[in-house]
Amino acid sequence: MTGLGPLSYFPLFVRSCTFQSGSRVWGCGPCCSAGCPSPFHCLSEQDCNEIKGERFTRLKTKLFVSNVLAEDRGNYMCQTILLHSGKKYKVLNGITVSTKRVEYGGSIPKIIYPKNNSIEVQLGTTLIVDCNITDTKDNTNLRCWRVNNTLVDVYYNESKRIREGVESYVSFQERNLYTVNITFLEVKMEDYGLPFMCHAGVSTAYIILQLPAPDFRAYLIGGLFALMAVAVCVVYFYNIFKIDIVLWYRSAFHPTGTVEDGKLYDAYVLYPKPHKESQRHAVDALVLKILPEVLERQCGYKLFIFGRDEFPGQAVANVIDENVKLCRRLMVIVVPESLGFGLLKNLPEEQIAVYNALIQDGMKVILIELEKIEDYTAMPQSIQYIKQKHGAIRWQGDFTEQSQCAKTKFWKTVRYHMPPRRCPPSLPVQLLQHAPCNRMAGPKLGSRRKKGTLTTV
C-alpha cells in the first residue's frame, strides 16, 4: 500500500479451540488484541486471503467460527492500519489455532442463569438481564446472546435498541464464572414472546419477555376507593337535591288507591291567635288562605284546620282529641313571642295536639316559623323538643300570588315533609281539573266551615 511504513508484528498468541462432534461451536477469537484499531481484516496464513464464508462472522475485534471442523486448525492473521506520528503502519497479529475432539463426558459450560424462564416486564421500560456461566479456565467457548439464530448486535445493528454487554468473569480455583448481559433500552411489544438465547459453547438457555399479570390487589383497592368516592359523591349530591329527588320519585311512582291506615287527613294545622289585628291577619292569611290553596288545591292534600273544619256546636276538647288522631302529620305554625305565641302556652288545644303527636301516635311534626326566631327558650318545652328533633322551616313569601306556587323552595320543603299522596283512580271528569303538582286534583276541600270563619276558594 502506498505511503505505508515498515511492518510491525505483535507476538503470536497460541489458543486452543475444542469442539464436540456434530455440534455447533462458536468462537476462537479474539482475532485482534485489545485496542487494535478498526477496520481490520482476518487472513488465513496459508494463502494470505481474507477469511470469508457462512461459517465465519466478524464482529468488533473477534472472529466467530460456526460449527468448528478439524481442518479449521492453523494460523490466522489480523491485519489493520495504525496511524502513528502522522505515518501509517501496517499492523499484524497472529493466532495459532488447534482443535481437538471432545468425547461424551467432557467439560461442557454450565449456564446458571437464565433457566429457560420468562420475565415479566412493563412495556417501554429498560431491562438488563445477565447470563451467568461456569466454564473451565482454558476454554475458548464463545459466550453471547442471540435472537432468531442471529447475534443480537447484528440483529439490532440499525436501531441498537438491544445490545450485548461486555463480558466479565470472576476466577475461582478450577473454573471461571462468566457474565455477559443483554440490555433492552426500551422494551417494545415485538419483544414479548420472542426467545432471547444465551449461548456458551454447546450450552444454551433462553428468556422470554412477558407482560406483567394484572395486579388484582391494586384493582381491588382502586375499586374500593372508587366506590367510596362514588358513595361520597352520591351522598353529597343527594343531600343537596334530596328534596327534588323525593318529590320527583313520588310524582313518577305514586301509588293509586286509598291509604289503609285509618287516617282521614294528611295534616292537622296548629297555629297561634295573636291579639293584634295586623299579626292575626298574617297568621290567618297563611293558615286559612295560602296553605289550603297550595297544599289542598294544587297538591291534593287534605288538611284539618281548627276554626274551619270542625262541626258547629262540638266541644273544643273533643274536636281536637278526635281529629288529631285522624291526621298523619302535625303542622305547627310558630311566631316570635312578641307576636303572641306565648298566648298558646296554656290553651288545651296545643297541649292535647302536641301530646298526641309526640307521645301516643309518634306523629311526625312539621314546624313552620312565620318569622325568624332566635331564641326558643321562652317557648314551651314541647315546642323546644320539636325544634331540636325535627328542625324548623322558615316561611318565605309576602302573601302574594307569587308565594302560592307549589314549586318554590319553601313549598317543596313542606311537601317533602308531608306524607306521600295516593292518587285515586283516574275519572274522566278529573282530567279537566288543574293539577300543577302532577297529581289529580280532588274535590274542593274545606267544605265544612264554621259559621263566621274565613272561607277559602
PDB file of N, CA and C in Angstrom, residues 226-307:
ATOM      1  N   ALA A 226     -62.695   3.844  44.470  1.00  0.00           N
ATOM      2  CA  ALA A 226     -63.647   4.416  43.514  1.00  0.00           C
ATOM      3  C   ALA A 226     -65.072   4.318  44.043  1.00  0.00           C
ATOM      4  N   LEU A 227     -65.414   3.156  44.632  1.00  0.00           N
ATOM      5  CA  LEU A 227     -66.754   3.003  45.201  1.00  0.00           C
ATOM      6  C   LEU A 227     -66.988   3.983  46.350  1.00  0.00           C
ATOM      7  N   MET A 228     -65.943   4.152  47.187  1.00  0.00           N
ATOM      8  CA  MET A 228     -66.076   5.109  48.287  1.00  0.00           C
ATOM      9  C   MET A 228     -66.274   6.525  47.752  1.00  0.00           C
ATOM     10  N   ALA A 229     -65.506   6.866  46.715  1.00  0.00           N
ATOM     11  CA  ALA A 229     -65.641   8.205  46.130  1.00  0.00           C
ATOM     12  C   ALA A 229     -67.029   8.392  45.524  1.00  0.00           C
ATOM     13  N   VAL A 230     -67.506   7.350  44.840  1.00  0.00           N
ATOM     14  CA  VAL A 230     -68.855   7.436  44.255  1.00  0.00           C
ATOM     15  C   VAL A 230     -69.904   7.559  45.357  1.00  0.00           C
ATOM     16  N   ALA A 231     -69.731   6.765  46.436  1.00  0.00           N
ATOM     17  CA  ALA A 231     -70.689   6.830  47.535  1.00  0.00           C
ATOM     18  C   ALA A 231     -70.710   8.218  48.173  1.00  0.00           C
ATOM     19  N   VAL A 232     -69.512   8.787  48.382  1.00  0.00           N
ATOM     20  CA  VAL A 232     -69.437  10.137  48.965  1.00  0.00           C
ATOM     21  C   VAL A 232     -70.120  11.154  48.052  1.00  0.00           C
ATOM     22  N   CYS A 233     -69.855  11.030  46.742  1.00  0.00           N
ATOM     23  CA  CYS A 233     -70.484  11.963  45.791  1.00  0.00           C
ATOM     24  C   CYS A 233     -71.997  11.791  45.775  1.00  0.00           C
ATOM     25  N   VAL A 234     -72.442  10.527  45.806  1.00  0.00           N
ATOM     26  CA  VAL A 234     -73.888  10.285  45.802  1.00  0.00           C
ATOM     27  C   VAL A 234     -74.542  10.882  47.046  1.00  0.00           C
ATOM     28  N   VAL A 235     -73.915  10.657  48.217  1.00  0.00           N
ATOM     29  CA  VAL A 235     -74.470  11.208  49.464  1.00  0.00           C
ATOM     30  C   VAL A 235     -74.461  12.734  49.421  1.00  0.00           C
ATOM     31  N   TYR A 236     -73.355  13.294  48.894  1.00  0.00           N
ATOM     32  CA  TYR A 236     -73.243  14.757  48.833  1.00  0.00           C
ATOM     33  C   TYR A 236     -74.339  15.354  47.947  1.00  0.00           C
ATOM     34  N   PHE A 237     -74.472  14.789  46.734  1.00  0.00           N
ATOM     35  CA  PHE A 237     -75.477  15.333  45.815  1.00  0.00           C
ATOM     36  C   PHE A 237     -76.896  15.013  46.300  1.00  0.00           C
ATOM     37  N   TYR A 238     -77.057  13.869  46.969  1.00  0.00           N
ATOM     38  CA  TYR A 238     -78.384  13.562  47.489  1.00  0.00           C
ATOM     39  C   TYR A 238     -78.800  14.563  48.563  1.00  0.00           C
ATOM     40  N   ASN A 239     -77.843  14.934  49.428  1.00  0.00           N
ATOM     41  CA  ASN A 239     -78.165  15.918  50.464  1.00  0.00           C
ATOM     42  C   ASN A 239     -78.531  17.270  49.860  1.00  0.00           C
ATOM     43  N   ILE A 240     -77.953  17.563  48.710  1.00  0.00           N
ATOM     44  CA  ILE A 240     -78.264  18.841  48.057  1.00  0.00           C
ATOM     45  C   ILE A 240     -79.609  18.776  47.335  1.00  0.00           C
ATOM     46  N   PHE A 241     -79.830  17.671  46.628  1.00  0.00           N
ATOM     47  CA  PHE A 241     -81.019  17.569  45.778  1.00  0.00           C
ATOM     48  C   PHE A 241     -82.044  16.554  46.292  1.00  0.00           C
ATOM     49  N   LYS A 242     -81.927  16.145  47.556  1.00  0.00           N
ATOM     50  CA  LYS A 242     -82.804  15.078  48.038  1.00  0.00           C
ATOM     51  C   LYS A 242     -84.278  15.477  47.989  1.00  0.00           C
ATOM     52  N   ILE A 243     -84.594  16.749  48.250  1.00  0.00           N
ATOM     53  CA  ILE A 243     -85.985  17.176  48.215  1.00  0.00           C
ATOM     54  C   ILE A 243     -86.550  17.022  46.811  1.00  0.00           C
ATOM     55  N   ASP A 244     -85.799  17.496  45.811  1.00  0.00           N
ATOM     56  CA  ASP A 244     -86.257  17.369  44.426  1.00  0.00           C
ATOM     57  C   ASP A 244     -86.327  15.904  44.006  1.00  0.00           C
ATOM     58  N   ILE A 245     -85.365  15.098  44.474  1.00  0.00           N
ATOM     59  CA  ILE A 245     -85.363  13.674  44.109  1.00  0.00           C
ATOM     60  C   ILE A 245     -86.577  12.976  44.699  1.00  0.00           C
ATOM     61  N   VAL A 246     -86.869  13.227  45.985  1.00  0.00           N
ATOM     62  CA  VAL A 246     -88.003  12.574  46.633  1.00  0.00           C
ATOM     63  C   VAL A 246     -89.311  13.012  46.000  1.00  0.00           C
ATOM     64  N   LEU A 247     -89.454  14.312  45.719  1.00  0.00           N
ATOM     65  CA  LEU A 247     -90.694  14.803  45.098  1.00  0.00           C
ATOM     66  C   LEU A 247     -90.868  14.242  43.696  1.00  0.00           C
ATOM     67  N   TRP A 248     -89.746  14.128  42.962  1.00  0.00           N
ATOM     68  CA  TRP A 248     -89.835  13.531  41.620  1.00  0.00           C
ATOM     69  C   TRP A 248     -90.235  12.064  41.704  1.00  0.00           C
ATOM     70  N   TYR A 249     -89.659  11.363  42.662  1.00  0.00           N
ATOM     71  CA  TYR A 249     -89.986   9.945  42.810  1.00  0.00           C
ATOM     72  C   TYR A 249     -91.462   9.767  43.165  1.00  0.00           C
ATOM     73  N   ARG A 250     -91.946  10.594  44.071  1.00  0.00           N
ATOM     74  CA  ARG A 250     -93.366  10.490  44.425  1.00  0.00           C
ATOM     75  C   ARG A 250     -94.259  10.786  43.234  1.00  0.00           C
ATOM     76  N   SER A 251     -93.824  11.759  42.420  1.00  0.00           N
ATOM     77  CA  SER A 251     -94.635  12.125  41.265  1.00  0.00           C
ATOM     78  C   SER A 251     -94.598  11.046  40.185  1.00  0.00           C
ATOM     79  N   ALA A 252     -93.425  10.418  40.006  1.00  0.00           N
ATOM     80  CA  ALA A 252     -93.278   9.436  38.933  1.00  0.00           C
ATOM     81  C   ALA A 252     -93.808   8.071  39.315  1.00  0.00           C
ATOM     82  N   PHE A 253     -93.698   7.698  40.581  1.00  0.00           N
ATOM     83  CA  PHE A 253     -94.074   6.356  41.011  1.00  0.00           C
ATOM     84  C   PHE A 253     -95.128   6.393  42.123  1.00  0.00           C
ATOM     85  N   HIS A 254     -96.014   7.368  42.065  1.00  0.00           N
ATOM     86  CA  HIS A 254     -97.013   7.476  43.125  1.00  0.00           C
ATOM     87  C   HIS A 254     -97.999   6.315  43.031  1.00  0.00           C
ATOM     88  N   PRO A 255     -98.350   5.726  44.179  1.00  0.00           N
ATOM     89  CA  PRO A 255     -99.330   4.637  44.163  1.00  0.00           C
ATOM     90  C   PRO A 255    -100.747   5.171  44.015  1.00  0.00           C
ATOM     91  N   THR A 256    -101.624   4.315  43.582  1.00  0.00           N
ATOM     92  CA  THR A 256    -103.026   4.690  43.450  1.00  0.00           C
ATOM     93  C   THR A 256    -103.834   4.012  44.547  1.00  0.00           C
ATOM     94  N   GLY A 257    -105.032   4.501  44.752  1.00  0.00           N
ATOM     95  CA  GLY A 257    -105.903   3.909  45.762  1.00  0.00           C
ATOM     96  C   GLY A 257    -105.813   4.661  47.076  1.00  0.00           C
ATOM     97  N   THR A 258    -106.555   4.241  47.998  1.00  0.00           N
ATOM     98  CA  THR A 258    -106.594   4.887  49.311  1.00  0.00           C
ATOM     99  C   THR A 258    -105.599   4.249  50.260  1.00  0.00           C
ATOM    100  N   VAL A 259    -105.194   5.024  51.262  1.00  0.00           N
ATOM    101  CA  VAL A 259    -104.261   4.540  52.271  1.00  0.00           C
ATOM    102  C   VAL A 259    -105.051   3.873  53.397  1.00  0.00           C
ATOM    103  N   GLU A 260    -104.787   2.634  53.640  1.00  0.00           N
ATOM    104  CA  GLU A 260    -105.497   1.886  54.679  1.00  0.00           C
ATOM    105  C   GLU A 260    -104.781   2.029  56.026  1.00  0.00           C
ATOM    106  N   ASP A 261    -104.719   3.258  56.534  1.00  0.00           N
ATOM    107  CA  ASP A 261    -104.083   3.480  57.833  1.00  0.00           C
ATOM    108  C   ASP A 261    -105.053   4.080  58.847  1.00  0.00           C
ATOM    109  N   GLY A 262    -106.326   4.198  58.477  1.00  0.00           N
ATOM    110  CA  GLY A 262    -107.330   4.737  59.391  1.00  0.00           C
ATOM    111  C   GLY A 262    -107.287   6.245  59.522  1.00  0.00           C
ATOM    112  N   LYS A 263    -106.489   6.933  58.696  1.00  0.00           N
ATOM    113  CA  LYS A 263    -106.384   8.388  58.782  1.00  0.00           C
ATOM    114  C   LYS A 263    -107.268   9.035  57.717  1.00  0.00           C
ATOM    115  N   LEU A 264    -107.845  10.188  58.098  1.00  0.00           N
ATOM    116  CA  LEU A 264    -108.681  10.940  57.151  1.00  0.00           C
ATOM    117  C   LEU A 264    -107.988  12.179  56.623  1.00  0.00           C
ATOM    118  N   TYR A 265    -107.006  12.687  57.358  1.00  0.00           N
ATOM    119  CA  TYR A 265    -106.356  13.937  56.979  1.00  0.00           C
ATOM    120  C   TYR A 265    -104.847  13.715  56.857  1.00  0.00           C
ATOM    121  N   ASP A 266    -104.229  14.533  56.014  1.00  0.00           N
ATOM    122  CA  ASP A 266    -102.770  14.464  55.854  1.00  0.00           C
ATOM    123  C   ASP A 266    -102.053  15.281  56.911  1.00  0.00           C
ATOM    124  N   ALA A 267    -102.669  16.320  57.415  1.00  0.00           N
ATOM    125  CA  ALA A 267    -102.006  17.142  58.436  1.00  0.00           C
ATOM    126  C   ALA A 267    -103.039  17.892  59.261  1.00  0.00           C
ATOM    127  N   TYR A 268    -102.735  18.025  60.555  1.00  0.00           N
ATOM    128  CA  TYR A 268    -103.505  18.867  61.461  1.00  0.00           C
ATOM    129  C   TYR A 268    -102.708  20.147  61.653  1.00  0.00           C
ATOM    130  N   VAL A 269    -103.335  21.300  61.364  1.00  0.00           N
ATOM    131  CA  VAL A 269    -102.651  22.586  61.408  1.00  0.00           C
ATOM    132  C   VAL A 269    -102.937  23.240  62.757  1.00  0.00           C
ATOM    133  N   LEU A 270    -101.866  23.481  63.512  1.00  0.00           N
ATOM    134  CA  LEU A 270    -101.951  24.134  64.818  1.00  0.00           C
ATOM    135  C   LEU A 270    -101.267  25.487  64.702  1.00  0.00           C
ATOM    136  N   TYR A 271    -101.957  26.575  65.040  1.00  0.00           N
ATOM    137  CA  TYR A 271    -101.411  27.913  64.831  1.00  0.00           C
ATOM    138  C   TYR A 271    -101.825  28.837  65.973  1.00  0.00           C
ATOM    139  N   PRO A 272    -101.038  29.897  66.202  1.00  0.00           N
ATOM    140  CA  PRO A 272    -101.350  30.839  67.287  1.00  0.00           C
ATOM    141  C   PRO A 272    -102.438  31.820  66.873  1.00  0.00           C
ATOM    142  N   LYS A 273    -102.964  32.542  67.858  1.00  0.00           N
ATOM    143  CA  LYS A 273    -104.033  33.547  67.621  1.00  0.00           C
ATOM    144  C   LYS A 273    -103.624  34.841  68.310  1.00  0.00           C
ATOM    145  N   PRO A 274    -102.765  35.641  67.639  1.00  0.00           N
ATOM    146  CA  PRO A 274    -102.307  36.890  68.267  1.00  0.00           C
ATOM    147  C   PRO A 274    -103.467  37.856  68.512  1.00  0.00           C
ATOM    148  N   HIS A 275    -103.276  38.800  69.453  1.00  0.00           N
ATOM    149  CA  HIS A 275    -104.296  39.798  69.771  1.00  0.00           C
ATOM    150  C   HIS A 275    -104.324  40.918  68.744  1.00  0.00           C
ATOM    151  N   LYS A 276    -103.157  41.370  68.292  1.00  0.00           N
ATOM    152  CA  LYS A 276    -103.109  42.499  67.377  1.00  0.00           C
ATOM    153  C   LYS A 276    -103.689  42.096  66.025  1.00  0.00           C
ATOM    154  N   GLU A 277    -104.414  43.049  65.428  1.00  0.00           N
ATOM    155  CA  GLU A 277    -105.086  42.761  64.160  1.00  0.00           C
ATOM    156  C   GLU A 277    -104.100  42.470  63.041  1.00  0.00           C
ATOM    157  N   SER A 278    -102.994  43.224  62.978  1.00  0.00           N
ATOM    158  CA  SER A 278    -102.009  43.026  61.913  1.00  0.00           C
ATOM    159  C   SER A 278    -101.332  41.671  62.037  1.00  0.00           C
ATOM    160  N   GLN A 279    -101.045  41.265  63.255  1.00  0.00           N
ATOM    161  CA  GLN A 279    -100.405  39.982  63.481  1.00  0.00           C
ATOM    162  C   GLN A 279    -101.370  38.836  63.151  1.00  0.00           C
ATOM    163  N   ARG A 280    -102.602  38.993  63.567  1.00  0.00           N
ATOM    164  CA  ARG A 280    -103.586  37.948  63.305  1.00  0.00           C
ATOM    165  C   ARG A 280    -103.843  37.823  61.806  1.00  0.00           C
ATOM    166  N   HIS A 281    -103.829  38.935  61.099  1.00  0.00           N
ATOM    167  CA  HIS A 281    -104.065  38.900  59.653  1.00  0.00           C
ATOM    168  C   HIS A 281    -102.978  38.082  58.941  1.00  0.00           C
ATOM    169  N   ALA A 282    -101.712  38.232  59.362  1.00  0.00           N
ATOM    170  CA  ALA A 282    -100.622  37.484  58.731  1.00  0.00           C
ATOM    171  C   ALA A 282    -100.767  35.983  58.974  1.00  0.00           C
ATOM    172  N   VAL A 283    -101.123  35.632  60.228  1.00  0.00           N
ATOM    173  CA  VAL A 283    -101.283  34.199  60.538  1.00  0.00           C
ATOM    174  C   VAL A 283    -102.476  33.627  59.794  1.00  0.00           C
ATOM    175  N   ASP A 284    -103.608  34.357  59.795  1.00  0.00           N
ATOM    176  CA  ASP A 284    -104.803  33.854  59.120  1.00  0.00           C
ATOM    177  C   ASP A 284    -104.591  33.740  57.615  1.00  0.00           C
ATOM    178  N   ALA A 285    -103.853  34.692  57.041  1.00  0.00           N
ATOM    179  CA  ALA A 285    -103.596  34.628  55.601  1.00  0.00           C
ATOM    180  C   ALA A 285    -102.808  33.374  55.233  1.00  0.00           C
ATOM    181  N   LEU A 286    -101.836  33.029  56.065  1.00  0.00           N
ATOM    182  CA  LEU A 286    -101.043  31.830  55.786  1.00  0.00           C
ATOM    183  C   LEU A 286    -101.854  30.561  56.016  1.00  0.00           C
ATOM    184  N   VAL A 287    -102.551  30.500  57.146  1.00  0.00           N
ATOM    185  CA  VAL A 287    -103.221  29.254  57.536  1.00  0.00           C
ATOM    186  C   VAL A 287    -104.514  29.040  56.763  1.00  0.00           C
ATOM    187  N   LEU A 288    -105.320  30.104  56.607  1.00  0.00           N
ATOM    188  CA  LEU A 288    -106.649  29.938  56.045  1.00  0.00           C
ATOM    189  C   LEU A 288    -106.724  30.211  54.548  1.00  0.00           C
ATOM    190  N   LYS A 289    -105.678  30.778  53.982  1.00  0.00           N
ATOM    191  CA  LYS A 289    -105.728  31.082  52.551  1.00  0.00           C
ATOM    192  C   LYS A 289    -104.624  30.376  51.774  1.00  0.00           C
ATOM    193  N   ILE A 290    -103.372  30.611  52.190  1.00  0.00           N
ATOM    194  CA  ILE A 290    -102.251  30.113  51.381  1.00  0.00           C
ATOM    195  C   ILE A 290    -102.057  28.614  51.548  1.00  0.00           C
ATOM    196  N   LEU A 291    -102.124  28.107  52.784  1.00  0.00           N
ATOM    197  CA  LEU A 291    -101.975  26.661  52.991  1.00  0.00           C
ATOM    198  C   LEU A 291    -103.024  25.862  52.216  1.00  0.00           C
ATOM    199  N   PRO A 292    -104.317  26.196  52.321  1.00  0.00           N
ATOM    200  CA  PRO A 292    -105.299  25.440  51.534  1.00  0.00           C
ATOM    201  C   PRO A 292    -105.094  25.566  50.030  1.00  0.00           C
ATOM    202  N   GLU A 293    -104.693  26.773  49.579  1.00  0.00           N
ATOM    203  CA  GLU A 293    -104.500  26.971  48.143  1.00  0.00           C
ATOM    204  C   GLU A 293    -103.396  26.079  47.597  1.00  0.00           C
ATOM    205  N   VAL A 294    -102.271  26.035  48.285  1.00  0.00           N
ATOM    206  CA  VAL A 294    -101.117  25.294  47.765  1.00  0.00           C
ATOM    207  C   VAL A 294    -101.242  23.800  48.049  1.00  0.00           C
ATOM    208  N   LEU A 295    -101.434  23.444  49.317  1.00  0.00           N
ATOM    209  CA  LEU A 295    -101.407  22.030  49.687  1.00  0.00           C
ATOM    210  C   LEU A 295    -102.678  21.289  49.297  1.00  0.00           C
ATOM    211  N   GLU A 296    -103.830  21.942  49.411  1.00  0.00           N
ATOM    212  CA  GLU A 296    -105.082  21.256  49.083  1.00  0.00           C
ATOM    213  C   GLU A 296    -105.432  21.367  47.612  1.00  0.00           C
ATOM    214  N   ARG A 297    -105.496  22.572  47.085  1.00  0.00           N
ATOM    215  CA  ARG A 297    -105.954  22.755  45.699  1.00  0.00           C
ATOM    216  C   ARG A 297    -104.889  22.332  44.686  1.00  0.00           C
ATOM    217  N   GLN A 298    -103.623  22.711  44.919  1.00  0.00           N
ATOM    218  CA  GLN A 298    -102.595  22.415  43.928  1.00  0.00           C
ATOM    219  C   GLN A 298    -101.995  21.010  44.098  1.00  0.00           C
ATOM    220  N   CYS A 299    -101.830  20.568  45.324  1.00  0.00           N
ATOM    221  CA  CYS A 299    -101.125  19.301  45.561  1.00  0.00           C
ATOM    222  C   CYS A 299    -102.029  18.169  46.032  1.00  0.00           C
ATOM    223  N   GLY A 300    -103.308  18.434  46.279  1.00  0.00           N
ATOM    224  CA  GLY A 300    -104.236  17.362  46.594  1.00  0.00           C
ATOM    225  C   GLY A 300    -104.183  16.844  48.008  1.00  0.00           C
ATOM    226  N   TYR A 301    -103.556  17.549  48.928  1.00  0.00           N
ATOM    227  CA  TYR A 301    -103.556  17.124  50.327  1.00  0.00           C
ATOM    228  C   TYR A 301    -104.874  17.520  51.009  1.00  0.00           C
ATOM    229  N   LYS A 302    -105.116  16.879  52.108  1.00  0.00           N
ATOM    230  CA  LYS A 302    -106.312  17.179  52.896  1.00  0.00           C
ATOM    231  C   LYS A 302    -105.883  17.604  54.293  1.00  0.00           C
ATOM    232  N   LEU A 303    -106.194  18.842  54.648  1.00  0.00           N
ATOM    233  CA  LEU A 303    -105.781  19.416  55.924  1.00  0.00           C
ATOM    234  C   LEU A 303    -106.983  19.546  56.856  1.00  0.00           C
ATOM    235  N   PHE A 304    -106.699  19.407  58.164  1.00  0.00           N
ATOM    236  CA  PHE A 304    -107.700  19.767  59.184  1.00  0.00           C
ATOM    237  C   PHE A 304    -107.202  21.029  59.872  1.00  0.00           C
ATOM    238  N   ILE A 305    -107.972  22.111  59.691  1.00  0.00           N
ATOM    239  CA  ILE A 305    -107.609  23.397  60.282  1.00  0.00           C
ATOM    240  C   ILE A 305    -108.686  23.746  61.298  1.00  0.00           C
ATOM    241  N   PHE A 306    -108.263  23.823  62.562  1.00  0.00           N
ATOM    242  CA  PHE A 306    -109.222  24.165  63.617  1.00  0.00           C
ATOM    243  C   PHE A 306    -109.721  25.585  63.384  1.00  0.00           C
ATOM    244  N   GLY A 307    -111.039  25.733  63.470  1.00  0.00           N
ATOM    245  CA  GLY A 307    -111.652  27.012  63.147  1.00  0.00           C
ATOM    246  C   GLY A 307    -112.238  27.011  61.758  1.00  0.00           C
TER     247      GLY A 307
END
